[in-house]
Amino acid sequence: MECARLQIEMEAKARRAFKREFDSIKSVTIERMRAEGEWNPGVFKLPEHHGYKRMAIVLEKEKRYGDALKVIREARRKGWNGDWDKREERIEKRLAKTK
């Protein structure tokens, strides 16, 4: 859980690094596509963040459903790719059963 927490703390730096790399690759790709007449602007999309995913899994297993939902919603809000909708739906069902 500590490793997941540390990954989450570093997420802003990782997000910026992924964006820089995407922009760098995108500029080369755009030039190539323009030269070939196939230019189509890409959309930046972050990969899955394993720290958020691991934290959500651990919190769910500990039956800390409210905390797990906060982690999932934060990851989604910050743009990290993942199965957040599916996880959120499952946890909300479990949370409803506890009430």
Short mmCIF file of N, CA and C in Angstrom, two decimals:
data_model
loop_
_atom_site.label_atom_id
_atom_site.label_comp_id
_atom_site.label_asym_id
_atom_site.label_seq_id
_atom_site.Cartn_x
_atom_site.Cartn_y
_atom_site.Cartn_z
N MET A 1 0.84 -1.18 0.00
CA MET A 1 0.00 0.00 0.00
C MET A 1 0.89 1.25 0.00
N GLU A 2 2.02 1.18 0.66
CA GLU A 2 2.93 2.32 0.71
C GLU A 2 3.45 2.66 -0.68
N CYS A 3 3.78 1.63 -1.46
CA CYS A 3 4.27 1.88 -2.83
C CYS A 3 3.20 2.56 -3.67
N ALA A 4 1.96 2.11 -3.53
CA ALA A 4 0.86 2.72 -4.28
C ALA A 4 0.71 4.18 -3.87
N ARG A 5 0.81 4.46 -2.57
CA ARG A 5 0.69 5.84 -2.09
C ARG A 5 1.79 6.71 -2.69
N LEU A 6 3.01 6.18 -2.74
CA LEU A 6 4.13 6.94 -3.30
C LEU A 6 3.93 7.19 -4.80
N GLN A 7 3.42 6.19 -5.51
CA GLN A 7 3.14 6.38 -6.94
C GLN A 7 2.10 7.48 -7.15
N ILE A 8 1.10 7.49 -6.31
CA ILE A 8 0.05 8.51 -6.42
C ILE A 8 0.62 9.89 -6.13
N GLU A 9 1.52 9.98 -5.16
CA GLU A 9 2.15 11.27 -4.85
C GLU A 9 2.94 11.81 -6.04
N MET A 10 3.49 10.91 -6.85
CA MET A 10 4.31 11.32 -8.00
C MET A 10 3.49 11.48 -9.28
N GLU A 11 2.19 11.32 -9.21
CA GLU A 11 1.38 11.27 -10.43
C GLU A 11 1.44 12.55 -11.26
N ALA A 12 1.53 13.69 -10.63
CA ALA A 12 1.58 14.95 -11.40
C ALA A 12 2.84 15.01 -12.26
N LYS A 13 3.96 14.59 -11.69
CA LYS A 13 5.21 14.56 -12.47
C LYS A 13 5.10 13.56 -13.62
N ALA A 14 4.52 12.41 -13.33
CA ALA A 14 4.37 11.39 -14.38
C ALA A 14 3.45 11.89 -15.48
N ARG A 15 2.35 12.55 -15.10
CA ARG A 15 1.41 13.07 -16.08
C ARG A 15 2.10 14.06 -17.01
N ARG A 16 2.90 14.96 -16.43
CA ARG A 16 3.63 15.95 -17.24
C ARG A 16 4.64 15.26 -18.17
N ALA A 17 5.32 14.24 -17.66
CA ALA A 17 6.31 13.52 -18.48
C ALA A 17 5.63 12.80 -19.65
N PHE A 18 4.51 12.16 -19.38
CA PHE A 18 3.78 11.49 -20.46
C PHE A 18 3.32 12.50 -21.51
N LYS A 19 2.86 13.66 -21.06
CA LYS A 19 2.38 14.69 -21.98
C LYS A 19 3.53 15.21 -22.84
N ARG A 20 4.70 15.46 -22.21
CA ARG A 20 5.87 15.92 -22.97
C ARG A 20 6.27 14.89 -24.03
N GLU A 21 6.30 13.62 -23.62
CA GLU A 21 6.66 12.56 -24.56
C GLU A 21 5.65 12.49 -25.70
N PHE A 22 4.37 12.58 -25.36
CA PHE A 22 3.31 12.54 -26.39
C PHE A 22 3.48 13.69 -27.37
N ASP A 23 3.70 14.90 -26.83
CA ASP A 23 3.85 16.07 -27.70
C ASP A 23 5.05 15.91 -28.62
N SER A 24 6.14 15.34 -28.11
CA SER A 24 7.34 15.12 -28.90
C SER A 24 7.07 14.12 -30.03
N ILE A 25 6.46 13.01 -29.68
CA ILE A 25 6.14 11.99 -30.68
C ILE A 25 5.11 12.52 -31.66
N LYS A 26 4.14 13.25 -31.13
CA LYS A 26 3.07 13.78 -31.97
C LYS A 26 3.62 14.71 -33.05
N SER A 27 4.56 15.57 -32.69
CA SER A 27 5.09 16.51 -33.68
C SER A 27 5.80 15.77 -34.81
N VAL A 28 6.54 14.71 -34.48
CA VAL A 28 7.21 13.91 -35.51
C VAL A 28 6.17 13.18 -36.36
N THR A 29 5.16 12.63 -35.71
CA THR A 29 4.11 11.89 -36.42
C THR A 29 3.32 12.81 -37.33
N ILE A 30 3.01 14.01 -36.86
CA ILE A 30 2.25 14.96 -37.68
C ILE A 30 3.03 15.31 -38.94
N GLU A 31 4.33 15.57 -38.77
CA GLU A 31 5.15 15.89 -39.95
C GLU A 31 5.16 14.74 -40.95
N ARG A 32 5.30 13.52 -40.44
CA ARG A 32 5.29 12.36 -41.33
C ARG A 32 3.94 12.22 -42.02
N MET A 33 2.85 12.36 -41.25
CA MET A 33 1.51 12.21 -41.82
C MET A 33 1.20 13.32 -42.83
N ARG A 34 1.65 14.52 -42.52
CA ARG A 34 1.45 15.62 -43.48
C ARG A 34 2.16 15.31 -44.79
N ALA A 35 3.39 14.81 -44.68
CA ALA A 35 4.17 14.47 -45.88
C ALA A 35 3.48 13.38 -46.69
N GLU A 36 2.79 12.47 -45.99
CA GLU A 36 2.10 11.37 -46.68
C GLU A 36 0.64 11.70 -46.98
N GLY A 37 0.19 12.91 -46.60
CA GLY A 37 -1.19 13.32 -46.85
C GLY A 37 -2.22 12.64 -45.97
N GLU A 38 -1.81 12.19 -44.79
CA GLU A 38 -2.72 11.48 -43.89
C GLU A 38 -2.82 12.16 -42.53
N TRP A 39 -2.62 13.45 -42.45
CA TRP A 39 -2.58 14.11 -41.14
C TRP A 39 -3.91 14.01 -40.43
N ASN A 40 -3.86 13.57 -39.18
CA ASN A 40 -5.04 13.45 -38.33
C ASN A 40 -4.57 13.71 -36.91
N PRO A 41 -4.96 14.83 -36.30
CA PRO A 41 -4.43 15.15 -34.96
C PRO A 41 -4.83 14.10 -33.93
N GLY A 42 -3.83 13.65 -33.16
CA GLY A 42 -4.09 12.67 -32.13
C GLY A 42 -4.57 13.32 -30.85
N VAL A 43 -5.16 12.52 -30.00
CA VAL A 43 -5.64 12.99 -28.71
C VAL A 43 -4.74 12.38 -27.64
N PHE A 44 -4.28 13.22 -26.72
CA PHE A 44 -3.41 12.75 -25.64
C PHE A 44 -4.24 11.94 -24.65
N LYS A 45 -3.75 10.75 -24.30
CA LYS A 45 -4.44 9.89 -23.35
C LYS A 45 -3.40 9.27 -22.42
N LEU A 46 -3.58 9.45 -21.13
CA LEU A 46 -2.66 8.87 -20.16
C LEU A 46 -2.86 7.36 -20.08
N PRO A 47 -1.81 6.61 -19.74
CA PRO A 47 -1.97 5.16 -19.56
C PRO A 47 -2.65 4.87 -18.22
N GLU A 48 -2.80 3.60 -17.92
CA GLU A 48 -3.35 3.20 -16.63
C GLU A 48 -2.32 3.53 -15.54
N HIS A 49 -2.79 4.01 -14.41
CA HIS A 49 -1.91 4.33 -13.29
C HIS A 49 -2.01 3.20 -12.27
N HIS A 50 -0.94 2.41 -12.16
CA HIS A 50 -0.98 1.23 -11.31
C HIS A 50 -1.06 1.57 -9.82
N GLY A 51 -0.57 2.74 -9.44
CA GLY A 51 -0.67 3.14 -8.04
C GLY A 51 -2.12 3.37 -7.63
N TYR A 52 -2.86 4.10 -8.45
CA TYR A 52 -4.29 4.32 -8.17
C TYR A 52 -5.04 2.99 -8.18
N LYS A 53 -4.74 2.17 -9.17
CA LYS A 53 -5.44 0.88 -9.27
C LYS A 53 -5.17 0.02 -8.04
N ARG A 54 -3.89 -0.10 -7.66
CA ARG A 54 -3.52 -0.92 -6.51
C ARG A 54 -4.16 -0.38 -5.23
N MET A 55 -4.13 0.94 -5.06
CA MET A 55 -4.72 1.55 -3.87
C MET A 55 -6.22 1.24 -3.80
N ALA A 56 -6.91 1.36 -4.93
CA ALA A 56 -8.35 1.08 -4.96
C ALA A 56 -8.62 -0.38 -4.62
N ILE A 57 -7.80 -1.28 -5.13
CA ILE A 57 -7.97 -2.72 -4.85
C ILE A 57 -7.79 -3.00 -3.36
N VAL A 58 -6.73 -2.46 -2.78
CA VAL A 58 -6.45 -2.69 -1.36
C VAL A 58 -7.57 -2.13 -0.49
N LEU A 59 -8.00 -0.91 -0.78
CA LEU A 59 -9.06 -0.29 0.02
C LEU A 59 -10.37 -1.08 -0.10
N GLU A 60 -10.66 -1.56 -1.30
CA GLU A 60 -11.87 -2.37 -1.49
C GLU A 60 -11.78 -3.66 -0.68
N LYS A 61 -10.63 -4.32 -0.69
CA LYS A 61 -10.46 -5.56 0.07
C LYS A 61 -10.58 -5.31 1.57
N GLU A 62 -10.17 -4.12 1.99
CA GLU A 62 -10.28 -3.76 3.41
C GLU A 62 -11.68 -3.25 3.76
N LYS A 63 -12.58 -3.29 2.76
CA LYS A 63 -13.97 -2.83 2.91
C LYS A 63 -14.06 -1.35 3.25
N ARG A 64 -13.07 -0.59 2.80
CA ARG A 64 -13.06 0.87 2.96
C ARG A 64 -13.59 1.47 1.65
N TYR A 65 -14.86 1.20 1.40
CA TYR A 65 -15.47 1.51 0.12
C TYR A 65 -15.49 3.01 -0.18
N GLY A 66 -15.77 3.82 0.81
CA GLY A 66 -15.77 5.27 0.60
C GLY A 66 -14.41 5.78 0.17
N ASP A 67 -13.36 5.28 0.83
CA ASP A 67 -12.00 5.69 0.46
C ASP A 67 -11.63 5.18 -0.94
N ALA A 68 -12.05 3.96 -1.26
CA ALA A 68 -11.77 3.41 -2.59
C ALA A 68 -12.44 4.25 -3.66
N LEU A 69 -13.68 4.67 -3.42
CA LEU A 69 -14.38 5.53 -4.39
C LEU A 69 -13.66 6.86 -4.58
N LYS A 70 -13.14 7.42 -3.50
CA LYS A 70 -12.39 8.68 -3.62
C LYS A 70 -11.17 8.52 -4.51
N VAL A 71 -10.45 7.42 -4.33
CA VAL A 71 -9.24 7.15 -5.13
C VAL A 71 -9.62 6.98 -6.60
N ILE A 72 -10.65 6.21 -6.86
CA ILE A 72 -11.11 5.97 -8.24
C ILE A 72 -11.52 7.28 -8.90
N ARG A 73 -12.28 8.07 -8.21
CA ARG A 73 -12.77 9.33 -8.78
C ARG A 73 -11.63 10.31 -9.02
N GLU A 74 -10.65 10.30 -8.13
CA GLU A 74 -9.48 11.18 -8.32
C GLU A 74 -8.69 10.76 -9.56
N ALA A 75 -8.47 9.46 -9.71
CA ALA A 75 -7.73 8.96 -10.87
C ALA A 75 -8.45 9.34 -12.17
N ARG A 76 -9.76 9.16 -12.19
CA ARG A 76 -10.54 9.50 -13.38
C ARG A 76 -10.48 11.00 -13.65
N ARG A 77 -10.65 11.80 -12.60
CA ARG A 77 -10.65 13.26 -12.74
C ARG A 77 -9.31 13.76 -13.29
N LYS A 78 -8.22 13.11 -12.89
CA LYS A 78 -6.90 13.54 -13.34
C LYS A 78 -6.54 12.97 -14.70
N GLY A 79 -7.42 12.16 -15.28
CA GLY A 79 -7.23 11.70 -16.64
C GLY A 79 -6.52 10.37 -16.83
N TRP A 80 -6.28 9.64 -15.74
CA TRP A 80 -5.59 8.35 -15.88
C TRP A 80 -6.54 7.31 -16.45
N ASN A 81 -6.07 6.56 -17.42
CA ASN A 81 -6.87 5.53 -18.05
C ASN A 81 -7.05 4.37 -17.08
N GLY A 82 -8.15 3.66 -17.20
CA GLY A 82 -8.40 2.50 -16.35
C GLY A 82 -9.85 2.09 -16.41
N ASP A 83 -10.15 1.02 -15.72
CA ASP A 83 -11.53 0.52 -15.68
C ASP A 83 -12.30 1.16 -14.52
N TRP A 84 -12.17 2.45 -14.40
CA TRP A 84 -12.73 3.18 -13.25
C TRP A 84 -14.25 3.06 -13.15
N ASP A 85 -14.95 3.12 -14.27
CA ASP A 85 -16.41 3.04 -14.23
C ASP A 85 -16.86 1.70 -13.67
N LYS A 86 -16.25 0.62 -14.15
CA LYS A 86 -16.59 -0.72 -13.69
C LYS A 86 -16.29 -0.87 -12.20
N ARG A 87 -15.14 -0.39 -11.78
CA ARG A 87 -14.77 -0.48 -10.36
C ARG A 87 -15.73 0.33 -9.49
N GLU A 88 -16.01 1.55 -9.95
CA GLU A 88 -16.91 2.41 -9.17
C GLU A 88 -18.28 1.76 -9.02
N GLU A 89 -18.81 1.21 -10.09
CA GLU A 89 -20.12 0.56 -10.04
C GLU A 89 -20.12 -0.60 -9.05
N ARG A 90 -19.09 -1.44 -9.12
CA ARG A 90 -19.00 -2.59 -8.22
C ARG A 90 -18.91 -2.15 -6.76
N ILE A 91 -18.08 -1.16 -6.49
CA ILE A 91 -17.90 -0.70 -5.11
C ILE A 91 -19.16 -0.03 -4.59
N GLU A 92 -19.84 0.74 -5.44
CA GLU A 92 -21.09 1.37 -5.00
C GLU A 92 -22.13 0.32 -4.63
N LYS A 93 -22.18 -0.79 -5.37
CA LYS A 93 -23.10 -1.88 -5.03
C LYS A 93 -22.74 -2.47 -3.67
N ARG A 94 -21.46 -2.69 -3.45
CA ARG A 94 -21.02 -3.24 -2.16
C ARG A 94 -21.30 -2.27 -1.02
N LEU A 95 -21.10 -1.00 -1.29
CA LEU A 95 -21.37 0.02 -0.28
C LEU A 95 -22.85 0.05 0.06
N ALA A 96 -23.71 -0.08 -0.94
CA ALA A 96 -25.16 -0.08 -0.71
C ALA A 96 -25.58 -1.27 0.14
N LYS A 97 -24.93 -2.42 -0.03
CA LYS A 97 -25.26 -3.61 0.75
C LYS A 97 -24.91 -3.45 2.22
N THR A 98 -23.95 -2.59 2.52
CA THR A 98 -23.53 -2.42 3.92
C THR A 98 -24.46 -1.49 4.68
N LYS A 99 -25.32 -0.79 3.96
CA LYS A 99 -26.22 0.18 4.62
C LYS A 99 -27.51 -0.47 5.03
#
